[in-house]
């Protein structure tokens, strides 16, 4: 829809006042708020005054354009046949530099949603201004035409009347601004209260964090001290039980030998728990020293094969080390890497009744990292438990749990050691079909490789 509402000739100061009044009244009739009415009236008055002052007069046309309900706008076109404007961009830039909002072309561009200007020396000037209609406003064509007729029939207002109307509009605007200022003050106070609450909350969080840090440090010291204290008597129990089994002090009856084996097995399990606790305490306390060394992955696999093959007591389970990447050279802590793999392989052997446990290494990330996979054909792990197994002292109920006891610390320790080596430990598993634990670390640990180079030098 496109509808001409008003045509007005501008040839005197009184016409400029009339243009302002008509624009404000039309904006009010259409449904614009008080502030938008003032913006529209001020913009029309500014451009009409320019047309009268610089061109001796002109014409104002008011149009409602509505290509679609969402794009309806009230448009004012003020044109003149004056000398035109030379160096238009420089003039607008100068107006913007003054910072006087609402004055000149630059001010009108700020007040209206759309403002374009066409001018050339000797060809006159056409200024088009538009304001989008308020959302949800629905106006019929007949109602708009009637409003245009009434506005055209009104007598031109006197300067006094228009000044009084401007004063009323200004008072309404000031009242709205005062209300908004009060709302802003209230909001500022609310924000200040919220900010004080946030500061207090941060202080409380920091206090609790410090408490947790102290508690964690105390836990680490307790675990470290307790582990050291338990190691000596455990070593004595293991040594004495072995002496008895070796018949150093005479023969044992079958029942006695069985009881001593129980003692030795319990001591070995407790010793493994103590060692894992001590390792975890050292890692958490930041007291683990990494010792870099250059070694071949094939040599490490050969050592692990001889060390771990006795753990595969069942003939139905085959332990396989894939040597396809045996020439891969690493610079990292060999002892820590060996400890991770021993834990992963021993776990795989514990929970695999038949099939195989396979270990293989693959160079990845453009030869910058190595991925070591320990896969088995064992009982598998359900998806819901795959993160639980990396939590300390967590164990999953399964049919083999009664036969193969664990500490619940092996996998958490593996993950922490892997992080020390700059890598990760992840798991993929299907319940009843097997699991694959993946260790990925840099071939050359940045810090360790630098230390190793300094030692060689």
Tab-separated table of C-alpha atoms in Angstrom:
chain	number	residue	atom	x	y	z
A	1	UNK	CA	0.000	0.000	0.000
A	2	UNK	CA	1.179	3.551	-0.810
A	3	UNK	CA	-1.009	6.482	0.222
A	4	UNK	CA	-0.419	10.247	-0.135
A	5	UNK	CA	-1.776	11.869	3.030
A	6	UNK	CA	-0.695	15.470	2.837
A	7	UNK	CA	0.789	18.084	0.472
A	8	UNK	CA	2.001	21.369	1.920
A	9	UNK	CA	3.678	24.349	0.274
A	10	UNK	CA	6.469	25.962	2.260
A	11	UNK	CA	6.923	29.625	1.445
A	12	UNK	CA	7.171	31.396	4.788
A	13	UNK	CA	8.151	30.958	8.418
A	14	UNK	CA	4.489	30.305	9.170
A	15	UNK	CA	4.529	27.393	6.705
A	16	UNK	CA	7.567	25.950	8.476
A	17	UNK	CA	5.620	26.058	11.748
A	18	UNK	CA	2.619	24.471	10.001
A	19	UNK	CA	4.786	21.669	8.591
A	20	UNK	CA	6.043	20.874	12.089
A	21	UNK	CA	2.513	20.898	13.552
A	22	UNK	CA	1.054	18.753	10.746
A	23	UNK	CA	3.844	16.220	11.061
A	24	UNK	CA	3.371	15.922	14.843
A	25	UNK	CA	-0.418	15.651	14.633
A	26	UNK	CA	-0.232	13.048	11.872
A	27	UNK	CA	2.285	10.994	13.873
A	28	UNK	CA	-0.007	11.188	16.918
A	29	UNK	CA	-3.055	10.159	14.875
A	30	UNK	CA	-1.216	7.145	13.415
A	31	UNK	CA	-0.164	5.976	16.870
A	32	UNK	CA	3.447	7.028	17.432
A	33	UNK	CA	4.541	7.637	21.021
A	34	UNK	CA	5.340	11.099	22.417
A	35	UNK	CA	9.087	10.764	21.859
A	36	UNK	CA	8.709	9.581	18.284
A	37	UNK	CA	6.237	12.404	17.632
A	38	UNK	CA	8.849	14.892	18.833
A	39	UNK	CA	11.560	13.247	16.696
A	40	UNK	CA	9.375	13.380	13.563
A	41	UNK	CA	8.237	16.972	14.170
A	42	UNK	CA	11.787	18.170	14.852
A	43	UNK	CA	13.153	16.477	11.724
A	44	UNK	CA	10.435	17.892	9.466
A	45	UNK	CA	10.855	21.364	10.985
A	46	UNK	CA	14.648	21.259	10.460
A	47	UNK	CA	14.452	20.285	6.784
A	48	UNK	CA	11.537	22.641	6.069
A	49	UNK	CA	13.501	25.516	7.607
A	50	UNK	CA	16.504	24.630	5.420
A	51	UNK	CA	14.292	24.652	2.309
A	52	UNK	CA	12.875	28.085	3.218
A	53	UNK	CA	16.205	29.598	4.274
A	54	UNK	CA	18.396	28.345	1.413
A	55	UNK	CA	15.908	27.943	-1.471
A	56	UNK	CA	13.145	30.398	-0.616
A	57	UNK	CA	10.626	27.591	-0.091
A	58	UNK	CA	9.612	24.124	-1.244
A	59	UNK	CA	7.035	21.372	-1.011
A	60	UNK	CA	6.360	18.743	1.662
A	61	UNK	CA	4.609	15.476	0.811
A	62	UNK	CA	3.589	12.941	3.472
A	63	UNK	CA	3.178	9.294	2.379
A	64	UNK	CA	2.414	6.025	4.142
A	65	UNK	CA	4.235	3.124	2.510
A	66	UNK	CA	3.434	-0.472	3.401
A	67	UNK	CA	5.062	-3.058	1.097
A	68	UNK	CA	4.200	-5.549	3.855
A	69	UNK	CA	2.682	-5.291	7.359
A	70	UNK	CA	6.147	-5.616	8.882
A	71	UNK	CA	7.640	-2.791	6.772
A	72	UNK	CA	5.016	-0.024	7.047
A	73	UNK	CA	6.520	3.442	7.460
A	74	UNK	CA	5.539	7.106	7.530
A	75	UNK	CA	7.567	9.009	4.937
A	76	UNK	CA	8.112	12.770	4.463
A	77	UNK	CA	9.592	14.150	1.247
A	78	UNK	CA	10.665	17.824	1.267
A	79	UNK	CA	11.912	19.195	-2.064
A	80	UNK	CA	12.981	22.591	-3.347
A	81	UNK	CA	14.207	24.215	-6.574
A	82	UNK	CA	17.025	26.110	-4.948
A	83	UNK	CA	20.746	26.292	-5.831
A	84	UNK	CA	21.409	22.804	-4.449
A	85	UNK	CA	24.182	21.825	-2.073
A	86	UNK	CA	27.814	21.644	-3.052
A	87	UNK	CA	30.272	19.468	-1.077
A	88	UNK	CA	27.370	17.655	0.624
A	89	UNK	CA	29.519	15.021	2.359
A	90	UNK	CA	31.785	17.689	3.867
A	91	UNK	CA	28.801	19.580	5.264
A	92	UNK	CA	27.308	16.447	6.859
A	93	UNK	CA	30.681	15.490	8.315
A	94	UNK	CA	31.048	18.983	9.801
A	95	UNK	CA	27.565	18.738	11.329
A	96	UNK	CA	28.397	15.375	12.894
A	97	UNK	CA	31.621	16.788	14.299
A	98	UNK	CA	29.666	19.435	16.245
A	99	UNK	CA	27.844	16.663	18.174
A	100	UNK	CA	24.619	18.698	18.266
A	101	UNK	CA	22.005	15.946	18.097
A	102	UNK	CA	18.819	16.906	16.225
A	103	UNK	CA	20.400	19.773	14.255
A	104	UNK	CA	20.993	19.730	10.515
A	105	UNK	CA	21.035	16.771	8.141
A	106	UNK	CA	23.270	14.719	10.455
A	107	UNK	CA	20.838	15.252	13.339
A	108	UNK	CA	17.864	14.218	11.209
A	109	UNK	CA	19.699	11.032	10.182
A	110	UNK	CA	20.009	10.168	13.870
A	111	UNK	CA	16.379	10.975	14.689
A	112	UNK	CA	14.718	9.114	11.802
A	113	UNK	CA	14.949	5.465	10.756
A	114	UNK	CA	15.763	6.473	7.201
A	115	UNK	CA	17.018	9.746	5.752
A	116	UNK	CA	18.392	10.234	2.237
A	117	UNK	CA	19.371	13.420	0.436
A	118	UNK	CA	19.700	14.118	-3.292
A	119	UNK	CA	21.228	17.393	-4.353
A	120	UNK	CA	23.443	18.935	-6.968
A	121	UNK	CA	24.488	22.543	-7.683
A	122	UNK	CA	21.713	24.296	-9.635
A	123	UNK	CA	19.314	21.317	-9.502
A	124	UNK	CA	17.622	21.744	-6.137
A	125	UNK	CA	17.463	19.360	-3.160
A	126	UNK	CA	15.200	16.456	-2.201
A	127	UNK	CA	15.264	15.098	1.365
A	128	UNK	CA	13.381	11.864	2.115
A	129	UNK	CA	12.783	10.908	5.776
A	130	UNK	CA	10.911	7.901	7.148
A	131	UNK	CA	9.960	6.391	10.488
A	132	UNK	CA	8.831	2.781	10.835
A	133	UNK	CA	5.292	2.432	12.170
A	134	UNK	CA	4.963	0.973	15.671
A	135	UNK	CA	4.747	-2.840	15.800
A	136	UNK	CA	1.236	-4.253	15.692
A	137	UNK	CA	-0.264	-1.018	14.332
A	138	UNK	CA	-3.074	-1.692	11.837
A	139	UNK	CA	-4.546	1.307	9.975
A	140	UNK	CA	-7.164	1.250	7.262
A	141	UNK	CA	-6.844	3.243	4.054
A	142	UNK	CA	-10.044	5.184	4.678
A	143	UNK	CA	-8.989	6.217	8.164
A	144	UNK	CA	-5.645	7.478	6.845
A	145	UNK	CA	-7.270	9.433	4.006
A	146	UNK	CA	-9.706	11.062	6.450
A	147	UNK	CA	-6.804	12.057	8.711
A	148	UNK	CA	-5.013	13.614	5.739
A	149	UNK	CA	-8.108	15.660	4.767
A	150	UNK	CA	-8.617	16.959	8.283
A	151	UNK	CA	-4.998	17.999	8.588
A	152	UNK	CA	-5.117	19.809	5.237
A	153	UNK	CA	-8.254	21.740	6.272
A	154	UNK	CA	-6.827	22.978	9.566
A	155	UNK	CA	-5.850	26.608	9.725
A	156	UNK	CA	-2.166	27.355	9.849
A	157	UNK	CA	-1.125	27.595	13.505
A	158	UNK	CA	0.316	30.743	14.990
A	159	UNK	CA	3.856	30.784	16.280
A	160	UNK	CA	2.540	31.133	19.842
A	161	UNK	CA	0.316	28.063	19.535
A	162	UNK	CA	3.123	25.975	18.088
A	163	UNK	CA	5.534	27.130	20.800
A	164	UNK	CA	2.965	26.119	23.404
A	165	UNK	CA	2.521	22.710	21.715
A	166	UNK	CA	6.277	22.265	21.643
A	167	UNK	CA	6.461	23.161	25.329
A	168	UNK	CA	3.800	20.576	26.168
A	169	UNK	CA	5.624	17.953	24.112
A	170	UNK	CA	8.880	18.900	25.820
A	171	UNK	CA	7.265	18.587	29.254
A	172	UNK	CA	5.893	15.159	28.371
A	173	UNK	CA	9.329	14.117	27.148
A	174	UNK	CA	10.965	15.437	30.314
A	175	UNK	CA	8.437	13.542	32.426
A	176	UNK	CA	9.213	10.339	30.541
A	177	UNK	CA	12.936	10.964	30.918
A	178	UNK	CA	12.486	11.582	34.640
A	179	UNK	CA	10.582	8.305	34.982
A	180	UNK	CA	13.289	6.457	33.079
A	181	UNK	CA	15.961	8.109	35.189
A	182	UNK	CA	14.230	6.924	38.343
A	183	UNK	CA	14.007	3.430	36.888
A	184	UNK	CA	17.714	3.568	36.031
A	185	UNK	CA	18.571	4.708	39.561
A	186	UNK	CA	16.540	1.835	41.005
A	187	UNK	CA	18.165	-0.597	38.601
A	188	UNK	CA	21.613	0.754	39.484
A	189	UNK	CA	20.939	0.212	43.177
A	190	UNK	CA	19.715	-3.286	42.468
A	191	UNK	CA	22.831	-4.000	40.434
A	192	UNK	CA	25.019	-2.634	43.234
A	193	UNK	CA	23.283	-4.937	45.717
A	194	UNK	CA	23.702	-7.854	43.322
A	195	UNK	CA	27.345	-6.944	42.809
A	196	UNK	CA	27.949	-6.904	46.558
A	197	UNK	CA	26.268	-10.295	46.777
A	198	UNK	CA	28.448	-11.651	43.969
A	199	UNK	CA	31.596	-10.297	45.637
A	200	UNK	CA	30.564	-11.931	48.911
A	201	UNK	CA	29.831	-15.181	47.061
A	202	UNK	CA	33.243	-15.096	45.366
A	203	UNK	CA	34.886	-14.526	48.735
A	204	UNK	CA	33.001	-17.498	50.167
A	205	UNK	CA	33.924	-19.661	47.167
A	206	UNK	CA	37.578	-18.651	47.498
A	207	UNK	CA	37.471	-19.487	51.211
A	208	UNK	CA	35.983	-22.908	50.481
A	209	UNK	CA	38.498	-23.471	47.668
A	210	UNK	CA	41.337	-22.682	50.075
A	211	UNK	CA	39.791	-25.082	52.590
A	212	UNK	CA	39.609	-27.793	49.923
A	213	UNK	CA	43.227	-27.128	48.924
A	214	UNK	CA	44.328	-27.536	52.515
A	215	UNK	CA	42.212	-30.672	52.892
A	216	UNK	CA	43.672	-32.088	49.693
A	217	UNK	CA	47.206	-31.339	50.875
A	218	UNK	CA	46.455	-32.991	54.239
A	219	UNK	CA	45.000	-36.022	52.443
A	220	UNK	CA	48.101	-36.323	50.280
A	221	UNK	CA	50.396	-36.076	53.327
A	222	UNK	CA	48.278	-38.627	55.195
A	223	UNK	CA	48.334	-41.079	52.284
A	224	UNK	CA	52.046	-40.613	51.799
A	225	UNK	CA	52.886	-41.069	55.486
A	226	UNK	CA	50.488	-43.994	55.904
A	227	UNK	CA	51.839	-45.717	52.809
A	228	UNK	CA	55.407	-45.392	54.044
A	229	UNK	CA	54.428	-46.713	57.468
A	230	UNK	CA	52.617	-49.724	55.978
A	231	UNK	CA	55.346	-50.691	53.557
A	232	UNK	CA	57.804	-51.974	56.171
A	233	UNK	CA	55.458	-54.404	58.005
A	234	UNK	CA	54.014	-55.568	54.678
A	235	UNK	CA	57.480	-56.319	53.351
A	236	UNK	CA	58.175	-58.302	56.534
A	237	UNK	CA	54.940	-60.282	56.181
A	238	UNK	CA	55.718	-61.119	52.544
A	239	UNK	CA	59.302	-62.117	53.348
A	240	UNK	CA	58.290	-64.286	56.318
A	241	UNK	CA	55.508	-65.992	54.368
A	242	UNK	CA	57.969	-66.769	51.574
A	243	UNK	CA	60.432	-68.215	54.108
A	244	UNK	CA	57.704	-70.489	55.415
A	245	UNK	CA	56.751	-71.573	51.891
A	246	UNK	CA	60.421	-72.305	51.142
A	247	UNK	CA	60.470	-74.666	54.184
A	248	UNK	CA	63.436	-72.877	55.763
A	249	UNK	CA	62.200	-73.779	59.247
A	250	UNK	CA	60.807	-77.196	58.359
A	251	UNK	CA	57.984	-78.788	56.466
A	252	UNK	CA	54.427	-77.457	56.444
A	253	UNK	CA	51.282	-79.449	56.482
A	254	UNK	CA	48.902	-79.024	53.562
A	255	UNK	CA	46.585	-76.887	55.693
A	256	UNK	CA	49.483	-74.742	56.931
A	257	UNK	CA	50.754	-74.180	53.399
A	258	UNK	CA	47.277	-73.118	52.275
A	259	UNK	CA	47.001	-70.650	55.159
A	260	UNK	CA	50.438	-69.180	54.473
A	261	UNK	CA	49.502	-68.748	50.796
A	262	UNK	CA	46.400	-66.847	51.905
A	263	UNK	CA	48.600	-64.610	54.067
A	264	UNK	CA	51.032	-64.006	51.200
A	265	UNK	CA	48.251	-63.241	48.725
A	266	UNK	CA	46.608	-60.779	51.120
A	267	UNK	CA	49.957	-59.104	51.785
A	268	UNK	CA	50.678	-58.819	48.061
A	269	UNK	CA	47.262	-57.254	47.450
A	270	UNK	CA	47.696	-54.817	50.299
A	271	UNK	CA	51.209	-53.968	49.098
A	272	UNK	CA	49.832	-53.191	45.625
A	273	UNK	CA	47.204	-50.918	47.178
A	274	UNK	CA	49.832	-49.117	49.261
A	275	UNK	CA	52.072	-48.588	46.237
A	276	UNK	CA	49.180	-47.171	44.194
A	277	UNK	CA	48.161	-44.869	47.048
A	278	UNK	CA	51.717	-43.629	47.388
A	279	UNK	CA	51.970	-42.948	43.649
A	280	UNK	CA	48.674	-41.049	43.636
A	281	UNK	CA	49.720	-39.009	46.664
A	282	UNK	CA	52.995	-38.063	44.992
A	283	UNK	CA	51.240	-37.016	41.781
A	284	UNK	CA	48.672	-34.886	43.626
A	285	UNK	CA	51.434	-33.285	45.709
A	286	UNK	CA	53.399	-32.508	42.535
A	287	UNK	CA	56.408	-34.455	43.766
A	288	UNK	CA	56.734	-36.870	40.870
A	289	UNK	CA	59.999	-36.388	39.004
A	290	UNK	CA	59.969	-37.451	35.377
A	291	UNK	CA	63.174	-39.014	34.072
A	292	UNK	CA	63.528	-38.668	30.305
A	293	UNK	CA	65.298	-41.327	28.300
A	294	UNK	CA	65.433	-42.242	24.624
A	295	UNK	CA	64.240	-45.773	23.948
A	296	UNK	CA	62.760	-47.999	21.287
A	297	UNK	CA	59.102	-49.071	21.538
A	298	UNK	CA	60.054	-52.569	20.370
A	299	UNK	CA	62.476	-52.995	23.307
A	300	UNK	CA	59.794	-51.849	25.746
A	301	UNK	CA	57.305	-54.344	24.297
A	302	UNK	CA	59.903	-57.138	24.571
A	303	UNK	CA	60.456	-56.345	28.258
A	304	UNK	CA	56.723	-56.201	28.962
A	305	UNK	CA	56.145	-59.469	27.094
A	306	UNK	CA	58.550	-61.347	29.385
A	307	UNK	CA	57.211	-59.602	32.487
A	308	UNK	CA	53.492	-60.057	31.823
A	309	UNK	CA	53.275	-63.422	30.078
A	310	UNK	CA	53.229	-65.308	33.419
A	311	UNK	CA	50.042	-63.401	34.340
A	312	UNK	CA	48.257	-65.126	31.445
A	313	UNK	CA	47.709	-68.364	33.319
A	314	UNK	CA	44.786	-69.490	31.187
A	315	UNK	CA	45.777	-71.291	27.992
A	316	UNK	CA	42.608	-69.918	26.371
A	317	UNK	CA	43.998	-66.352	26.483
A	318	UNK	CA	46.885	-65.318	24.242
A	319	UNK	CA	48.973	-62.225	24.989
A	320	UNK	CA	50.097	-60.637	21.714
A	321	UNK	CA	52.478	-57.700	21.255
A	322	UNK	CA	52.258	-56.267	17.728
A	323	UNK	CA	55.793	-55.250	16.680
A	324	UNK	CA	54.830	-53.563	13.401
A	325	UNK	CA	56.075	-50.205	14.777
A	326	UNK	CA	59.049	-51.668	16.662
A	327	UNK	CA	61.400	-49.054	15.204
A	328	UNK	CA	59.465	-46.161	16.817
A	329	UNK	CA	61.745	-44.082	19.081
A	330	UNK	CA	60.364	-42.171	22.075
A	331	UNK	CA	61.872	-39.596	24.415
A	332	UNK	CA	59.832	-39.748	27.619
A	333	UNK	CA	59.806	-41.378	31.045
A	334	UNK	CA	60.123	-45.089	30.239
A	335	UNK	CA	59.325	-46.171	33.781
A	336	UNK	CA	56.037	-44.253	33.915
A	337	UNK	CA	55.033	-45.485	30.443
A	338	UNK	CA	55.855	-49.063	31.440
A	339	UNK	CA	53.776	-48.659	34.628
A	340	UNK	CA	50.746	-47.480	32.614
A	341	UNK	CA	51.002	-50.388	30.170
A	342	UNK	CA	51.525	-52.949	32.948
A	343	UNK	CA	48.308	-51.768	34.604
A	344	UNK	CA	46.329	-51.816	31.363
A	345	UNK	CA	47.593	-55.242	30.251
A	346	UNK	CA	47.177	-56.854	33.683
A	347	UNK	CA	43.596	-55.529	33.850
A	348	UNK	CA	42.878	-56.924	30.384
A	349	UNK	CA	44.254	-60.335	31.375
A	350	UNK	CA	42.218	-60.365	34.606
A	351	UNK	CA	38.915	-59.855	32.828
A	352	UNK	CA	39.479	-61.964	29.717
A	353	UNK	CA	38.599	-65.651	29.992
A	354	UNK	CA	39.237	-66.605	26.363
A	355	UNK	CA	40.525	-65.036	23.171
A	356	UNK	CA	43.437	-62.626	23.205
A	357	UNK	CA	44.901	-59.482	24.683
A	358	UNK	CA	46.670	-57.480	21.966
A	359	UNK	CA	49.046	-54.542	22.419
A	360	UNK	CA	50.075	-52.370	19.463
A	361	UNK	CA	51.618	-48.959	18.850
A	362	UNK	CA	50.734	-46.589	16.004
A	363	UNK	CA	52.392	-43.288	15.064
A	364	UNK	CA	49.736	-40.552	14.707
A	365	UNK	CA	49.447	-36.754	14.349
A	366	UNK	CA	52.006	-36.620	11.571
A	367	UNK	CA	54.521	-38.679	13.509
A	368	UNK	CA	54.426	-36.319	16.512
A	369	UNK	CA	52.525	-38.679	18.824
A	370	UNK	CA	52.149	-42.393	19.473
A	371	UNK	CA	48.898	-44.210	20.191
A	372	UNK	CA	49.238	-47.468	22.143
A	373	UNK	CA	46.149	-49.669	22.164
A	374	UNK	CA	45.494	-52.502	24.622
A	375	UNK	CA	42.516	-54.465	23.333
A	376	UNK	CA	40.941	-57.622	24.718
A	377	UNK	CA	38.068	-60.006	24.072
A	378	UNK	CA	36.935	-59.975	27.681
A	379	UNK	CA	33.722	-59.148	29.493
A	380	UNK	CA	33.591	-55.521	28.315
A	381	UNK	CA	32.278	-52.450	30.108
A	382	UNK	CA	28.837	-50.887	29.759
A	383	UNK	CA	28.703	-47.323	28.424
A	384	UNK	CA	27.338	-45.973	31.711
A	385	UNK	CA	30.359	-47.353	33.609
A	386	UNK	CA	33.115	-46.234	31.227
A	387	UNK	CA	33.834	-43.026	33.152
A	388	UNK	CA	33.217	-44.578	36.568
A	389	UNK	CA	36.235	-46.890	36.191
A	390	UNK	CA	38.561	-43.853	36.160
A	391	UNK	CA	37.357	-42.714	39.595
A	392	UNK	CA	39.422	-43.711	42.635
A	393	UNK	CA	38.283	-46.850	44.505
A	394	UNK	CA	35.474	-47.450	41.996
A	395	UNK	CA	34.904	-51.032	40.900
A	396	UNK	CA	32.202	-52.484	38.674
A	397	UNK	CA	30.172	-55.496	39.686
A	398	UNK	CA	30.803	-58.376	37.287
A	399	UNK	CA	30.910	-62.180	37.353
A	400	UNK	CA	34.731	-62.202	37.602
A	401	UNK	CA	34.926	-59.709	40.488
A	402	UNK	CA	34.933	-62.446	43.126
A	403	UNK	CA	37.824	-64.234	41.426
A	404	UNK	CA	39.982	-61.226	40.519
A	405	UNK	CA	40.210	-58.573	43.182
A	406	UNK	CA	41.526	-55.092	42.465
A	407	UNK	CA	42.255	-51.883	44.356
A	408	UNK	CA	40.171	-49.564	42.185
A	409	UNK	CA	43.228	-47.324	41.827
A	410	UNK	CA	44.962	-48.738	38.755
A	411	UNK	CA	43.037	-46.908	36.037
A	412	UNK	CA	42.870	-43.542	37.876
A	413	UNK	CA	46.634	-43.831	38.342
A	414	UNK	CA	47.082	-44.620	34.628
A	415	UNK	CA	45.153	-41.501	33.631
A	416	UNK	CA	47.139	-39.254	35.985
A	417	UNK	CA	50.453	-40.703	34.792
A	418	UNK	CA	49.379	-40.226	31.172
A	419	UNK	CA	48.598	-36.566	31.903
A	420	UNK	CA	52.078	-36.181	33.391
A	421	UNK	CA	53.502	-37.487	30.112
A	422	UNK	CA	51.373	-34.977	28.172
A	423	UNK	CA	48.809	-37.524	26.986
A	424	UNK	CA	45.447	-39.134	27.636
A	425	UNK	CA	43.890	-42.518	28.378
A	426	UNK	CA	40.509	-43.335	26.846
A	427	UNK	CA	38.358	-46.463	26.596
A	428	UNK	CA	35.993	-47.934	24.028
A	429	UNK	CA	34.069	-51.019	25.022
A	430	UNK	CA	31.018	-53.135	24.282
A	431	UNK	CA	29.562	-55.175	27.120
A	432	UNK	CA	30.238	-58.867	26.519
A	433	UNK	CA	32.505	-58.260	23.505
A	434	UNK	CA	35.681	-56.708	24.923
A	435	UNK	CA	37.435	-53.398	25.505
A	436	UNK	CA	40.140	-51.237	23.968
A	437	UNK	CA	42.117	-48.869	26.193
A	438	UNK	CA	44.021	-46.214	24.239
A	439	UNK	CA	47.035	-44.320	25.550
A	440	UNK	CA	48.170	-41.387	23.390
A	441	UNK	CA	51.285	-39.381	24.281
A	442	UNK	CA	53.823	-37.213	22.425
A	443	UNK	CA	56.761	-39.127	20.941
A	444	UNK	CA	58.996	-36.491	22.448
A	445	UNK	CA	57.701	-34.868	25.602
A	446	UNK	CA	58.557	-31.155	25.168
A	447	UNK	CA	60.148	-30.671	28.586
A	448	UNK	CA	61.638	-34.144	28.813
A	449	UNK	CA	63.090	-33.978	25.318
A	450	UNK	CA	64.793	-30.669	26.203
A	451	UNK	CA	66.189	-32.129	29.441
A	452	UNK	CA	67.411	-35.213	27.597
A	453	UNK	CA	69.185	-33.034	25.033
A	454	UNK	CA	70.892	-31.032	27.813
A	455	UNK	CA	72.071	-34.231	29.473
A	456	UNK	CA	73.538	-35.544	26.230
A	457	UNK	CA	75.319	-32.221	25.670
